[in-house]
Amino acid sequence: MKIIFVCTKSITFNTFLKSQADFFTKKGLEIKVACSDTENLNLKNNLSFKINFPSKILDFINLFKYLKIFIQVKTLVKENPSAIFYLHTPSASHLFRLFTFFNRLKIVYFVHGFRFTSKTNPIKASFLQVIEKILSIKTNLFITINNEDYYYCRTNLTKKSSCYKINGVGLDLPRNHFKKKLINKNKIKKILVIAAYKKDKGYSEVLRVAQMLNKQKIQIDCYGYGDINKYNLIRDQKKIKNIVLKNFDKKLQNKINKYDILLHLSNREGLPVSIM
């Protein structure tokens, strides 16, 4: 049996899915990964397949990009017609199911978080729900990791699809593991932000905080991936000197202790990895 992990970027596989792939490999299953940057995959074998899923805003309005993705998806399916396609991340899961709508495939969608919640704008939520309702026709199994997504999946999506809720890929810790700690604001000198460079992650607010602290000798270091240039431009235009926007660092865990506080201003989280 062959399982093909499909996700937008390699960071999803490397961070969340590598242990699952190792487990399946030990069980004798063949593993392949399809994503946009296969060169960054943490995968020992060479069983990877490049699909240029959109990752920037301009990619979503580029018709040529969609044509290229369509051809790549069709090639992957043609080469692996009997595989289980294990989908992750909204962009990859939506486009893969759309472009294989008339193929008979085994599809599992691991929902890290639907793009709509009880707090989403009703018009936007309705549009996304219709898309998910249609694509659920081609989804054999949904795996959810929170109660809201699980309830929506069970009550609104096609009856042809099965749905399970699991604990996800978080940390299994007792409720009393974390204790509140008073913070002496006078001792805060270095602030850490770990988040993708996207609007939902609250970077407009992060920059406003940096601007407020500009004269107080408090340094803010941000680590993430995505459209870093957009926020660098805003920073330069407003002449904010105390914030540095950096690319995601795989060795970031070794640097965390240098900071006094983690600033997390995300508007929505399917899975709050930076907090974990």
mmCIF file of C-alpha atoms in Angstrom:
data_model
loop_
_atom_site.group_PDB
_atom_site.id
_atom_site.type_symbol
_atom_site.label_atom_id
_atom_site.label_comp_id
_atom_site.label_asym_id
_atom_site.label_seq_id
_atom_site.Cartn_x
_atom_site.Cartn_y
_atom_site.Cartn_z
ATOM 1 C CA MET A 1 0.000 0.000 0.000
ATOM 2 C CA LYS A 2 1.160 3.514 -0.780
ATOM 3 C CA ILE A 3 0.280 6.697 1.144
ATOM 4 C CA ILE A 4 0.895 10.052 -0.514
ATOM 5 C CA PHE A 5 1.076 13.042 1.824
ATOM 6 C CA VAL A 6 -0.146 16.183 0.017
ATOM 7 C CA CYS A 7 0.484 19.620 1.552
ATOM 8 C CA THR A 8 1.184 23.148 0.332
ATOM 9 C CA LYS A 9 4.732 23.456 1.690
ATOM 10 C CA SER A 10 7.379 21.153 3.143
ATOM 11 C CA ILE A 11 7.296 22.877 6.544
ATOM 12 C CA THR A 12 3.933 21.209 7.250
ATOM 13 C CA PHE A 13 5.364 17.750 6.618
ATOM 14 C CA ASN A 14 8.641 18.422 8.445
ATOM 15 C CA THR A 15 6.943 19.898 11.523
ATOM 16 C CA PHE A 16 3.769 17.833 11.894
ATOM 17 C CA LEU A 17 3.824 14.755 9.690
ATOM 18 C CA LYS A 18 7.325 13.272 9.675
ATOM 19 C CA SER A 19 6.608 11.043 12.695
ATOM 20 C CA GLN A 20 3.456 9.711 11.011
ATOM 21 C CA ALA A 21 5.425 8.946 7.843
ATOM 22 C CA ASP A 22 8.071 7.100 9.896
ATOM 23 C CA PHE A 23 5.321 5.069 11.611
ATOM 24 C CA PHE A 24 3.769 4.039 8.284
ATOM 25 C CA THR A 25 7.196 3.190 6.851
ATOM 26 C CA LYS A 26 7.908 0.835 9.772
ATOM 27 C CA LYS A 27 4.578 -0.863 9.026
ATOM 28 C CA GLY A 28 5.839 -1.623 5.515
ATOM 29 C CA LEU A 29 3.891 1.075 3.646
ATOM 30 C CA GLU A 30 5.443 3.115 0.856
ATOM 31 C CA ILE A 31 5.456 6.869 1.540
ATOM 32 C CA LYS A 32 5.549 9.719 -0.964
ATOM 33 C CA VAL A 33 5.200 13.469 -0.330
ATOM 34 C CA ALA A 34 3.793 16.026 -2.779
ATOM 35 C CA CYS A 35 4.354 19.725 -2.042
ATOM 36 C CA SER A 36 5.636 22.933 -3.649
ATOM 37 C CA ASP A 37 9.199 22.877 -2.265
ATOM 38 C CA THR A 38 10.270 19.228 -2.268
ATOM 39 C CA GLU A 39 13.930 20.290 -1.990
ATOM 40 C CA ASN A 40 13.289 21.265 1.657
ATOM 41 C CA LEU A 41 11.631 17.988 2.696
ATOM 42 C CA ASN A 42 13.044 16.128 5.674
ATOM 43 C CA LEU A 43 12.692 12.812 3.899
ATOM 44 C CA LYS A 44 15.361 10.137 3.591
ATOM 45 C CA ASN A 45 13.996 8.509 0.448
ATOM 46 C CA ASN A 46 13.607 10.234 -2.914
ATOM 47 C CA LEU A 47 9.875 9.547 -3.199
ATOM 48 C CA SER A 48 8.712 13.137 -3.512
ATOM 49 C CA PHE A 49 6.664 14.919 -6.143
ATOM 50 C CA LYS A 50 6.622 18.648 -6.835
ATOM 51 C CA ILE A 51 3.271 20.430 -7.160
ATOM 52 C CA ASN A 52 3.475 24.222 -7.316
ATOM 53 C CA PHE A 53 0.588 24.956 -4.939
ATOM 54 C CA PRO A 54 -0.040 28.715 -4.502
ATOM 55 C CA SER A 55 1.608 30.269 -1.451
ATOM 56 C CA LYS A 56 1.501 33.997 -2.285
ATOM 57 C CA ILE A 57 -1.482 36.267 -2.945
ATOM 58 C CA LEU A 58 -0.499 36.799 -6.601
ATOM 59 C CA ASP A 59 -0.412 33.031 -7.133
ATOM 60 C CA PHE A 60 -4.154 32.822 -6.473
ATOM 61 C CA ILE A 61 -5.004 35.030 -9.472
ATOM 62 C CA ASN A 62 -2.515 33.453 -11.869
ATOM 63 C CA LEU A 63 -4.458 31.223 -14.307
ATOM 64 C CA PHE A 64 -1.243 29.784 -15.747
ATOM 65 C CA LYS A 65 -0.329 28.661 -12.222
ATOM 66 C CA TYR A 66 -3.586 26.701 -11.938
ATOM 67 C CA LEU A 67 -3.008 25.033 -15.294
ATOM 68 C CA LYS A 68 0.430 23.921 -14.172
ATOM 69 C CA ILE A 69 -0.974 22.577 -10.880
ATOM 70 C CA PHE A 70 -3.720 20.732 -12.794
ATOM 71 C CA ILE A 71 -1.149 18.977 -14.998
ATOM 72 C CA GLN A 72 1.058 18.090 -12.009
ATOM 73 C CA VAL A 73 -1.865 16.706 -9.982
ATOM 74 C CA LYS A 74 -3.096 14.636 -12.928
ATOM 75 C CA THR A 75 0.421 13.234 -13.446
ATOM 76 C CA LEU A 76 0.681 12.265 -9.763
ATOM 77 C CA VAL A 77 -2.700 10.516 -9.856
ATOM 78 C CA LYS A 78 -1.917 8.723 -13.108
ATOM 79 C CA GLU A 79 1.314 7.347 -11.622
ATOM 80 C CA ASN A 80 -0.367 6.316 -8.339
ATOM 81 C CA PRO A 81 -4.027 5.422 -9.065
ATOM 82 C CA SER A 82 -4.442 3.001 -6.140
ATOM 83 C CA ALA A 83 -2.666 5.070 -3.460
ATOM 84 C CA ILE A 84 -4.286 6.709 -0.424
ATOM 85 C CA PHE A 85 -3.999 10.482 -0.851
ATOM 86 C CA TYR A 86 -3.527 12.011 2.609
ATOM 87 C CA LEU A 87 -4.350 15.728 2.304
ATOM 88 C CA HIS A 88 -3.196 18.580 4.557
ATOM 89 C CA THR A 89 -3.520 22.413 4.444
ATOM 90 C CA PRO A 90 -6.515 24.147 2.778
ATOM 91 C CA SER A 91 -4.911 25.258 -0.515
ATOM 92 C CA ALA A 92 -3.497 21.838 -1.328
ATOM 93 C CA SER A 93 -6.574 19.916 -0.187
ATOM 94 C CA HIS A 94 -9.036 22.112 -2.081
ATOM 95 C CA LEU A 95 -7.120 22.195 -5.357
ATOM 96 C CA PHE A 96 -6.254 18.487 -5.265
ATOM 97 C CA ARG A 97 -9.896 17.453 -4.732
ATOM 98 C CA LEU A 98 -11.125 19.956 -7.333
ATOM 99 C CA PHE A 99 -8.716 18.762 -10.030
ATOM 100 C CA THR A 100 -9.414 15.072 -9.292
ATOM 101 C CA PHE A 101 -13.176 15.471 -8.894
ATOM 102 C CA PHE A 102 -13.942 12.937 -11.634
ATOM 103 C CA ASN A 103 -11.269 10.441 -10.569
ATOM 104 C CA ARG A 104 -12.065 7.513 -8.296
ATOM 105 C CA LEU A 105 -9.495 7.878 -5.518
ATOM 106 C CA LYS A 106 -9.046 7.102 -1.840
ATOM 107 C CA ILE A 107 -8.853 10.536 -0.165
ATOM 108 C CA VAL A 108 -8.291 11.362 3.512
ATOM 109 C CA TYR A 109 -8.370 15.034 4.564
ATOM 110 C CA PHE A 110 -6.654 15.879 7.862
ATOM 111 C CA VAL A 111 -8.335 19.166 8.842
ATOM 112 C CA HIS A 112 -5.809 21.215 10.827
ATOM 113 C CA GLY A 113 -8.563 23.838 10.912
ATOM 114 C CA PHE A 114 -11.370 24.752 8.517
ATOM 115 C CA ARG A 115 -11.034 28.285 7.108
ATOM 116 C CA PHE A 116 -14.350 29.215 8.740
ATOM 117 C CA THR A 117 -15.344 29.356 12.403
ATOM 118 C CA SER A 118 -18.229 30.763 14.429
ATOM 119 C CA LYS A 119 -16.415 34.130 14.327
ATOM 120 C CA THR A 120 -15.821 34.253 10.546
ATOM 121 C CA ASN A 121 -17.619 36.857 8.441
ATOM 122 C CA PRO A 122 -20.962 35.183 7.490
ATOM 123 C CA ILE A 123 -20.575 35.840 3.731
ATOM 124 C CA LYS A 124 -17.024 34.500 3.651
ATOM 125 C CA ALA A 125 -17.971 31.545 5.862
ATOM 126 C CA SER A 126 -20.941 30.631 3.626
ATOM 127 C CA PHE A 127 -18.754 30.709 0.503
ATOM 128 C CA LEU A 128 -16.098 28.463 2.078
ATOM 129 C CA GLN A 129 -18.723 26.105 3.473
ATOM 130 C CA VAL A 130 -20.273 25.612 0.029
ATOM 131 C CA ILE A 131 -16.849 24.755 -1.397
ATOM 132 C CA GLU A 132 -16.171 22.260 1.387
ATOM 133 C CA LYS A 133 -19.649 20.747 0.983
ATOM 134 C CA ILE A 134 -19.029 20.123 -2.739
ATOM 135 C CA LEU A 135 -15.503 18.784 -2.252
ATOM 136 C CA SER A 136 -16.630 16.493 0.565
ATOM 137 C CA ILE A 137 -18.311 14.376 -2.132
ATOM 138 C CA LYS A 138 -14.790 13.298 -3.130
ATOM 139 C CA THR A 139 -13.500 12.848 0.435
ATOM 140 C CA ASN A 140 -13.645 9.364 1.971
ATOM 141 C CA LEU A 141 -12.550 10.385 5.445
ATOM 142 C CA PHE A 142 -12.164 13.613 7.453
ATOM 143 C CA ILE A 143 -9.864 13.741 10.479
ATOM 144 C CA THR A 144 -10.503 16.742 12.756
ATOM 145 C CA ILE A 145 -8.683 17.941 15.885
ATOM 146 C CA ASN A 146 -11.208 20.213 17.597
ATOM 147 C CA ASN A 147 -14.867 20.047 18.620
ATOM 148 C CA GLU A 148 -16.132 22.834 16.338
ATOM 149 C CA ASP A 149 -14.676 21.297 13.155
ATOM 150 C CA TYR A 150 -15.815 17.813 14.200
ATOM 151 C CA TYR A 151 -19.400 18.961 14.859
ATOM 152 C CA TYR A 152 -19.537 20.853 11.542
ATOM 153 C CA CYS A 153 -18.158 17.860 9.668
ATOM 154 C CA ARG A 154 -20.674 15.445 11.221
ATOM 155 C CA THR A 155 -23.734 17.664 10.707
ATOM 156 C CA ASN A 156 -23.104 19.492 7.425
ATOM 157 C CA LEU A 157 -20.910 17.464 5.074
ATOM 158 C CA THR A 158 -21.963 14.622 2.815
ATOM 159 C CA LYS A 159 -23.033 11.393 4.463
ATOM 160 C CA LYS A 160 -20.695 9.520 2.128
ATOM 161 C CA SER A 161 -17.763 10.840 4.134
ATOM 162 C CA SER A 162 -16.714 9.485 7.507
ATOM 163 C CA CYS A 163 -15.417 11.827 10.207
ATOM 164 C CA TYR A 164 -13.195 11.241 13.231
ATOM 165 C CA LYS A 165 -11.856 13.521 15.958
ATOM 166 C CA ILE A 166 -8.431 12.875 17.445
ATOM 167 C CA ASN A 167 -6.145 14.791 19.801
ATOM 168 C CA GLY A 168 -4.127 16.063 16.863
ATOM 169 C CA VAL A 169 -0.388 16.647 16.983
ATOM 170 C CA GLY A 170 -0.240 18.744 20.136
ATOM 171 C CA LEU A 171 1.479 18.102 23.441
ATOM 172 C CA ASP A 172 -0.025 15.599 25.861
ATOM 173 C CA LEU A 173 0.353 17.560 29.106
ATOM 174 C CA PRO A 174 -1.742 17.660 32.305
ATOM 175 C CA ARG A 175 -3.967 20.703 32.804
ATOM 176 C CA ASN A 176 -1.877 21.941 35.742
ATOM 177 C CA HIS A 177 1.405 21.776 33.801
ATOM 178 C CA PHE A 178 1.431 25.493 33.003
ATOM 179 C CA LYS A 179 1.302 28.048 35.801
ATOM 180 C CA LYS A 180 0.681 31.756 35.508
ATOM 181 C CA LYS A 181 3.786 33.812 36.033
ATOM 182 C CA LEU A 182 3.845 37.495 36.850
ATOM 183 C CA ILE A 183 5.905 39.500 34.392
ATOM 184 C CA ASN A 184 7.969 42.473 35.483
ATOM 185 C CA LYS A 185 7.526 44.811 32.507
ATOM 186 C CA ASN A 186 10.667 46.708 33.469
ATOM 187 C CA LYS A 187 12.755 43.583 32.840
ATOM 188 C CA ILE A 188 11.443 42.893 29.329
ATOM 189 C CA LYS A 189 14.202 43.623 26.823
ATOM 190 C CA LYS A 190 13.721 41.021 24.063
ATOM 191 C CA ILE A 191 10.376 39.901 22.596
ATOM 192 C CA LEU A 192 9.914 36.853 20.363
ATOM 193 C CA VAL A 193 7.249 36.420 17.660
ATOM 194 C CA ILE A 194 6.849 33.059 15.875
ATOM 195 C CA ALA A 195 4.238 33.225 13.109
ATOM 196 C CA ALA A 196 3.850 33.037 9.345
ATOM 197 C CA TYR A 197 3.869 36.426 7.611
ATOM 198 C CA LYS A 198 0.117 36.534 7.023
ATOM 199 C CA LYS A 199 -2.661 38.944 7.939
ATOM 200 C CA ASP A 200 -4.380 36.368 10.182
ATOM 201 C CA LYS A 201 -1.245 36.114 12.314
ATOM 202 C CA GLY A 202 -1.654 39.700 13.531
ATOM 203 C CA TYR A 203 1.454 41.300 12.031
ATOM 204 C CA SER A 204 -0.244 44.673 11.629
ATOM 205 C CA GLU A 205 -0.740 44.670 15.410
ATOM 206 C CA VAL A 206 2.815 43.406 15.980
ATOM 207 C CA LEU A 207 4.175 46.377 14.027
ATOM 208 C CA ARG A 208 1.993 48.765 16.030
ATOM 209 C CA VAL A 209 3.367 47.294 19.254
ATOM 210 C CA ALA A 210 6.909 47.731 17.924
ATOM 211 C CA GLN A 211 6.140 51.350 17.045
ATOM 212 C CA MET A 212 4.848 51.984 20.587
ATOM 213 C CA LEU A 213 8.039 50.472 22.061
ATOM 214 C CA ASN A 214 10.399 52.098 19.543
ATOM 215 C CA LYS A 215 12.029 54.421 22.092
ATOM 216 C CA GLN A 216 12.143 51.994 25.030
ATOM 217 C CA LYS A 217 15.102 49.876 23.864
ATOM 218 C CA ILE A 218 12.970 46.764 23.584
ATOM 219 C CA GLN A 219 13.948 44.488 20.680
ATOM 220 C CA ILE A 220 11.355 42.396 18.801
ATOM 221 C CA ASP A 221 12.530 39.474 16.656
ATOM 222 C CA CYS A 222 10.033 37.753 14.337
ATOM 223 C CA TYR A 223 10.484 34.323 12.746
ATOM 224 C CA GLY A 224 8.182 33.015 10.036
ATOM 225 C CA TYR A 225 7.627 32.205 6.392
ATOM 226 C CA GLY A 226 5.491 33.854 3.710
ATOM 227 C CA ASP A 227 5.340 37.412 2.359
ATOM 228 C CA ILE A 228 8.046 38.985 4.536
ATOM 229 C CA ASN A 229 8.636 41.865 2.089
ATOM 230 C CA LYS A 230 5.156 43.304 2.657
ATOM 231 C CA TYR A 231 5.784 43.829 6.364
ATOM 232 C CA ASN A 232 9.393 44.928 5.874
ATOM 233 C CA LEU A 233 8.059 47.692 3.621
ATOM 234 C CA ILE A 234 5.594 48.864 6.284
ATOM 235 C CA ARG A 235 8.351 48.772 8.902
ATOM 236 C CA ASP A 236 10.661 50.889 6.731
ATOM 237 C CA GLN A 237 7.940 53.377 5.793
ATOM 238 C CA LYS A 238 7.110 53.967 9.460
ATOM 239 C CA LYS A 239 10.809 53.987 10.419
ATOM 240 C CA ILE A 240 10.405 51.336 13.111
ATOM 241 C CA LYS A 241 13.924 50.430 14.198
ATOM 242 C CA ASN A 242 13.361 47.906 16.993
ATOM 243 C CA ILE A 243 11.832 45.018 15.025
ATOM 244 C CA VAL A 244 13.579 42.487 12.770
ATOM 245 C CA LEU A 245 11.636 40.147 10.478
ATOM 246 C CA LYS A 246 13.543 36.927 9.852
ATOM 247 C CA ASN A 247 12.926 33.721 7.923
ATOM 248 C CA PHE A 248 11.877 30.681 9.931
ATOM 249 C CA ASP A 249 14.829 29.054 11.704
ATOM 250 C CA LYS A 250 14.811 25.262 12.132
ATOM 251 C CA LYS A 251 17.090 25.700 15.175
ATOM 252 C CA LEU A 252 14.803 28.287 16.772
ATOM 253 C CA GLN A 253 14.087 26.012 19.740
ATOM 254 C CA ASN A 254 17.688 26.499 20.878
ATOM 255 C CA LYS A 255 17.288 30.309 20.877
ATOM 256 C CA ILE A 256 13.968 30.671 22.725
ATOM 257 C CA ASN A 257 15.569 31.062 26.163
ATOM 258 C CA LYS A 258 17.231 34.307 25.037
ATOM 259 C CA TYR A 259 13.837 36.052 25.017
ATOM 260 C CA ASP A 260 11.806 37.442 27.907
ATOM 261 C CA ILE A 261 8.346 36.938 26.436
ATOM 262 C CA LEU A 262 6.517 35.361 23.482
ATOM 263 C CA LEU A 263 4.140 37.773 21.761
ATOM 264 C CA HIS A 264 1.301 35.924 20.020
ATOM 265 C CA LEU A 265 -1.343 38.125 18.351
ATOM 266 C CA SER A 266 -2.825 35.629 15.881
ATOM 267 C CA ASN A 267 -6.503 36.121 15.017
ATOM 268 C CA ARG A 268 -7.075 32.442 14.256
ATOM 269 C CA GLU A 269 -5.217 29.201 14.968
ATOM 270 C CA GLY A 270 -5.950 25.759 13.657
ATOM 271 C CA LEU A 271 -3.016 24.522 15.711
ATOM 272 C CA PRO A 272 -0.955 26.995 17.851
ATOM 273 C CA VAL A 273 2.473 25.517 17.172
ATOM 274 C CA SER A 274 4.380 28.609 18.313
ATOM 275 C CA ILE A 275 2.805 28.353 21.784
ATOM 276 C CA MET A 276 3.569 24.646 22.021
#
